[in-house]
Coordinates of C-alpha atoms and ligand atoms in Angstrom, one line a residue:
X30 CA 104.0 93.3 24.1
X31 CA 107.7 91.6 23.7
X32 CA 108.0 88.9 21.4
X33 CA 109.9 86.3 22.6
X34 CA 112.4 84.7 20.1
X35 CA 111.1 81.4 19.0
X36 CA 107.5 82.3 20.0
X37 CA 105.1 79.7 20.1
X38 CA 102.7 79.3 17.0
X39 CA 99.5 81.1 17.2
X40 CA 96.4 79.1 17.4
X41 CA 95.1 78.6 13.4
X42 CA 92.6 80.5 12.5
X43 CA 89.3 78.5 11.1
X44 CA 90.2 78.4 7.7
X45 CA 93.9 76.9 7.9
X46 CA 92.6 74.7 10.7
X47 CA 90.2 73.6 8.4
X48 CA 92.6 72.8 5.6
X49 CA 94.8 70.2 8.3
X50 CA 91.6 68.8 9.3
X51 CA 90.6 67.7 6.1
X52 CA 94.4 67.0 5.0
X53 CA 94.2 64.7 8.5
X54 CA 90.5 63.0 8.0
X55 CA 91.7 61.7 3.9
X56 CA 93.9 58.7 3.3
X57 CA 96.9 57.8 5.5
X58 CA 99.1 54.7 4.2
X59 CA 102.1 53.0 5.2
X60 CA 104.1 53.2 1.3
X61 CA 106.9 51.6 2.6
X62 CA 110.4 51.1 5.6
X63 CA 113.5 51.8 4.0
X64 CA 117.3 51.2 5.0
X65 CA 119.1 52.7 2.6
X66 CA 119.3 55.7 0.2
X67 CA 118.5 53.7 -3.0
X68 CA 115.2 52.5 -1.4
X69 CA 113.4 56.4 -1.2
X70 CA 110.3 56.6 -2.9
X71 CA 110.2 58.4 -6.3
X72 CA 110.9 62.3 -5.1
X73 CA 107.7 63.2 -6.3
X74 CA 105.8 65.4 -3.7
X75 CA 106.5 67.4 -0.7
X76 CA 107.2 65.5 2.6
X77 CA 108.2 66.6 6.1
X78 CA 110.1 64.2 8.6
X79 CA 109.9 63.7 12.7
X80 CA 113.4 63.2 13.9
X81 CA 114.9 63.2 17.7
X82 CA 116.2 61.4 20.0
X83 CA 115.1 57.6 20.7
X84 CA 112.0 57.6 22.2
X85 CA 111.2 61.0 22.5
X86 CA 107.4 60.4 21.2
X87 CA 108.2 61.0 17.1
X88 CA 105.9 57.2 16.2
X89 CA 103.0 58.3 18.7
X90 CA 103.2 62.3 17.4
X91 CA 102.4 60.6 14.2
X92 CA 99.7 58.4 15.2
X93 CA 98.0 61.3 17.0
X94 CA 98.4 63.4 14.0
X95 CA 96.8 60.6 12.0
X96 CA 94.3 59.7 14.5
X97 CA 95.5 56.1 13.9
X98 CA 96.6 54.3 17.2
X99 CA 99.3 52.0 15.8
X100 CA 99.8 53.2 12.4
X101 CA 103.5 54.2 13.4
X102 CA 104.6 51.9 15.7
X103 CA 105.1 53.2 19.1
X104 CA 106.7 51.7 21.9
X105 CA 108.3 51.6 25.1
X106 CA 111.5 50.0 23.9
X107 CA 113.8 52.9 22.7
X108 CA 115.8 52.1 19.3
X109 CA 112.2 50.5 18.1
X110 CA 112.1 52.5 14.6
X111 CA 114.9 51.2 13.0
X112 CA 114.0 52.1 9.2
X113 CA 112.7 55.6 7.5
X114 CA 109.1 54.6 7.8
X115 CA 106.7 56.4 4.9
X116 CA 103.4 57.2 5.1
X117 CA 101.7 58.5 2.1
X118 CA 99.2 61.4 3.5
X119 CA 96.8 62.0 0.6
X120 CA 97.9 62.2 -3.0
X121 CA 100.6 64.8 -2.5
X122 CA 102.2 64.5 1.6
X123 CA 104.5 62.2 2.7
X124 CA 105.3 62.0 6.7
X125 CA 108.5 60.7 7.4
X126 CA 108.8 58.5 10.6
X127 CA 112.7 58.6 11.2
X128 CA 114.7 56.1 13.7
X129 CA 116.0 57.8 17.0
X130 CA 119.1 58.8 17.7
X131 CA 121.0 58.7 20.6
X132 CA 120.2 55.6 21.5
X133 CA 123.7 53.7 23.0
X134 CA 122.1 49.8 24.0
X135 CA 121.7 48.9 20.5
X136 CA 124.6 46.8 19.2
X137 CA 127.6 49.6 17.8
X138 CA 127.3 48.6 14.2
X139 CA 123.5 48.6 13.6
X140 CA 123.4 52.1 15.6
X141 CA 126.1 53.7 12.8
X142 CA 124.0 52.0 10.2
X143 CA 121.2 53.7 10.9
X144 CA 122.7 57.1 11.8
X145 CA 124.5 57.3 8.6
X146 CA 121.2 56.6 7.0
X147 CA 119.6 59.2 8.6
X148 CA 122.2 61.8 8.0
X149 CA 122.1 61.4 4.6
X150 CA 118.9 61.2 4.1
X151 CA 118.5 64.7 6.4
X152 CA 121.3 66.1 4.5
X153 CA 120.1 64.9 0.6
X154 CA 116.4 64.7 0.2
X155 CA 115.4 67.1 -2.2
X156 CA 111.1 67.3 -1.7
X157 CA 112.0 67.3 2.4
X158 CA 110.4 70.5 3.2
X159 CA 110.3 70.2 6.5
X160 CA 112.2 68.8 9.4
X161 CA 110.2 68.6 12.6
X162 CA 113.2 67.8 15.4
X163 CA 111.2 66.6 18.3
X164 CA 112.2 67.8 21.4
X165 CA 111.3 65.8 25.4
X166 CA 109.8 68.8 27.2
X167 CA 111.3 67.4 30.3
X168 CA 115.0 67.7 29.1
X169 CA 115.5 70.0 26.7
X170 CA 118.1 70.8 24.0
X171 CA 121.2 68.0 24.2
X172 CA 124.7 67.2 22.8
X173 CA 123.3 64.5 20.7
X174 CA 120.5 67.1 19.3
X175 CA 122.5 69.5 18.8
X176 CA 124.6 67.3 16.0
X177 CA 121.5 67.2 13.8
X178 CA 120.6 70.8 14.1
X179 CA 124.1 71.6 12.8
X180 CA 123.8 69.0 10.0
X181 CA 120.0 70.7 9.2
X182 CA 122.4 74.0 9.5
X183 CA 124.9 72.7 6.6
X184 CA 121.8 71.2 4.6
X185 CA 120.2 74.2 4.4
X186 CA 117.2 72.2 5.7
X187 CA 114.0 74.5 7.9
X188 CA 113.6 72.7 11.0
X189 CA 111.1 73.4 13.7
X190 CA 111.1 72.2 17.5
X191 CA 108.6 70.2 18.3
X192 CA 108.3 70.0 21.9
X193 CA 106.7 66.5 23.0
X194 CA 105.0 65.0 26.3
X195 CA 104.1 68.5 28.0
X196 CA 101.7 66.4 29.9
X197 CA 104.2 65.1 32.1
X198 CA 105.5 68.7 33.1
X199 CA 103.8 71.5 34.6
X200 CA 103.6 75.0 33.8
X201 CA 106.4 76.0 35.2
X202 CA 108.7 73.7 33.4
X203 CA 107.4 74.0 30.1
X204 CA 108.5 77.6 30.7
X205 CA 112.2 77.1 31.8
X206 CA 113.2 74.3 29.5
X207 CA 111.5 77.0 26.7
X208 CA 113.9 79.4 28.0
X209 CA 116.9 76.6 27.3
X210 CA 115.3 75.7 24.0
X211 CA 115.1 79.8 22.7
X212 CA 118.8 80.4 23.9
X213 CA 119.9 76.9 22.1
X214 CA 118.3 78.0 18.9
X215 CA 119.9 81.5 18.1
X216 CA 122.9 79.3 17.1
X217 CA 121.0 77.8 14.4
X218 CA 120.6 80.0 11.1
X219 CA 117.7 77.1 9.7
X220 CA 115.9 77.4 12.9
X221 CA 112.2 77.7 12.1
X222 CA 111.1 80.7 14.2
X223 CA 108.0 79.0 15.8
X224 CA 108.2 76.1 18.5
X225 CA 105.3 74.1 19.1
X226 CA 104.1 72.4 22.0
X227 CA 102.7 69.2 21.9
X228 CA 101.3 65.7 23.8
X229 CA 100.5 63.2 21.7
X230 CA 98.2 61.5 25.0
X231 CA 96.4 64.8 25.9
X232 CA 95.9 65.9 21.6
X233 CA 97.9 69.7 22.9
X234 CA 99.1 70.9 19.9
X235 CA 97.8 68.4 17.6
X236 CA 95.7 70.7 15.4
X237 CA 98.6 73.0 14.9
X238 CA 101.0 71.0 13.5
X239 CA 97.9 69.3 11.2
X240 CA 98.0 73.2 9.8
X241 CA 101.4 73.8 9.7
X242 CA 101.8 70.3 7.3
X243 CA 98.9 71.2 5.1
X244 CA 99.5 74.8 4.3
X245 CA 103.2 74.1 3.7
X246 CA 103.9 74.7 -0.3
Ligands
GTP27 N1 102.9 60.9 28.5 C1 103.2 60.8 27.2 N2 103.9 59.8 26.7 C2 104.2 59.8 25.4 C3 103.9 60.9 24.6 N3 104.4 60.6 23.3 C4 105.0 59.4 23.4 N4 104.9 58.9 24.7 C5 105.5 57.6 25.1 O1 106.9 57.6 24.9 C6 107.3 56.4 24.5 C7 108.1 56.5 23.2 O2 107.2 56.9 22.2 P1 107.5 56.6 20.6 O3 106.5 57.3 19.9 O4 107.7 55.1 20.4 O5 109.0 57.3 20.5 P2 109.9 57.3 19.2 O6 110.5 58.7 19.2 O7 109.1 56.9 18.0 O8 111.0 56.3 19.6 P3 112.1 55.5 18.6 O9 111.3 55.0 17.4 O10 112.6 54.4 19.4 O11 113.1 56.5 18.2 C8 106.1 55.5 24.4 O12 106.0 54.8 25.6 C9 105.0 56.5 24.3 O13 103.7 56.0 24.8 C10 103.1 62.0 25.1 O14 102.7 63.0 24.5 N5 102.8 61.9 26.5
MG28 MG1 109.5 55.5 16.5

């Protein structure tokens, strides 16, 4: 058999699986929303963070992860996260809810605001292990997602695509805007080499990424 670049992740095995289930069933808190720097919680455990574009599913990935329907607020309004939201998974996770990006209707000055926060706190936090960059299965890798993969780049941060709302494609789509997604990647030296495909309505995916978060040291 080929492998692909940027193969999918295999399907856990019982005993990981079991490890994100349990990680998922504990405790899941909101700690706190924070707007600048100076506000991050105490740097004291590992955490991994959803960014992408506004409205690209990153609130409801979390809900489904959680199994909470409105513990991250999701919406149909893009631009609706406007702080770095953090969730305490657990005594020793955090999951980082980011705001979108990309997002032009909001007014000019509150959108840099909240980009510059976002860069720096994508370019400066130390106990960020992981960066999930959630990507819209129906578009692809864009302009506006590819500035945060460089800045991941110079960071030295491990990304991984998360590709969101395959329920709204079929097969065949998934497939070519994979294709777009591998070619985009090779660029990207802190490219995790796994994608994972995901819908937050349908669960796909779900108990993947719960593994990938707990067995993450
Ligand atoms: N069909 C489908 N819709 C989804 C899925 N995930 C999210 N959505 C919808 O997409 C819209 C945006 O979802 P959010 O989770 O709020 O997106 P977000 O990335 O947090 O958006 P911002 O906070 O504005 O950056 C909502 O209407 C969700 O119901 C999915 O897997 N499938
Ligand atoms: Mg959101």
């Amino acid at each position: 058999m080929t492998s692909l670049p940027f193969p999918l992740t295999p399907e856990p095995d019982e005993a990981s699986r079991e490890a994100g289930r349990l990680l998922f069933a504990g405790a899941c808190d909101f700690v706190k929303g924070v707007t600048t720097m100076e506000a991050l919680p105490p740097a004291d455990r590992i955490e991994v963070c959803f960014a992408g574009r506004s409205n690209v599913g990153k609130s409801s990935l979390i809900n489904a992860l959680t199994g909470r329907k409105a513990l991250a607020r999701a919406s149909n309004t893009p631009g609706r996260t406007q702080e770095i939201n953090y969730f305490a998974l657990g005594p020793s996770r955090y999951l980082v809810d980011l705001p979108g990006y990309g997002y032009a209707e909001a007014p000019k000055p509150i959108v840099e605001r909240w980009q510059r926060l976002l860069k720096g706190y994508l370019a400066g936090r130390q106990t960020l292990r992981r960066a999930f960059v959630l990507i819209d299965t129906r578009h692809g890798i864009k302009s506006v997602d590819e500035e945060i993969l460089n800045l991941l780049d110079r960071s030295a941060v491990t990304f991984q695509v998360v590709m969101t709302k395959a329920d709204k494609v079929s097969q065949a789509e998934r497939e070519a805007v994979l294709g777009q997604v591998r070619g985009a990647l090779k660029k990207h030296p802190a490219a995790y080499p796994e994608l994972v495909m995901t819908s937050s309505e349908k669960g796909l995916g779900i108990e993947t990424l719960r593994t990938i978060i707990a067995t993450l040291t």
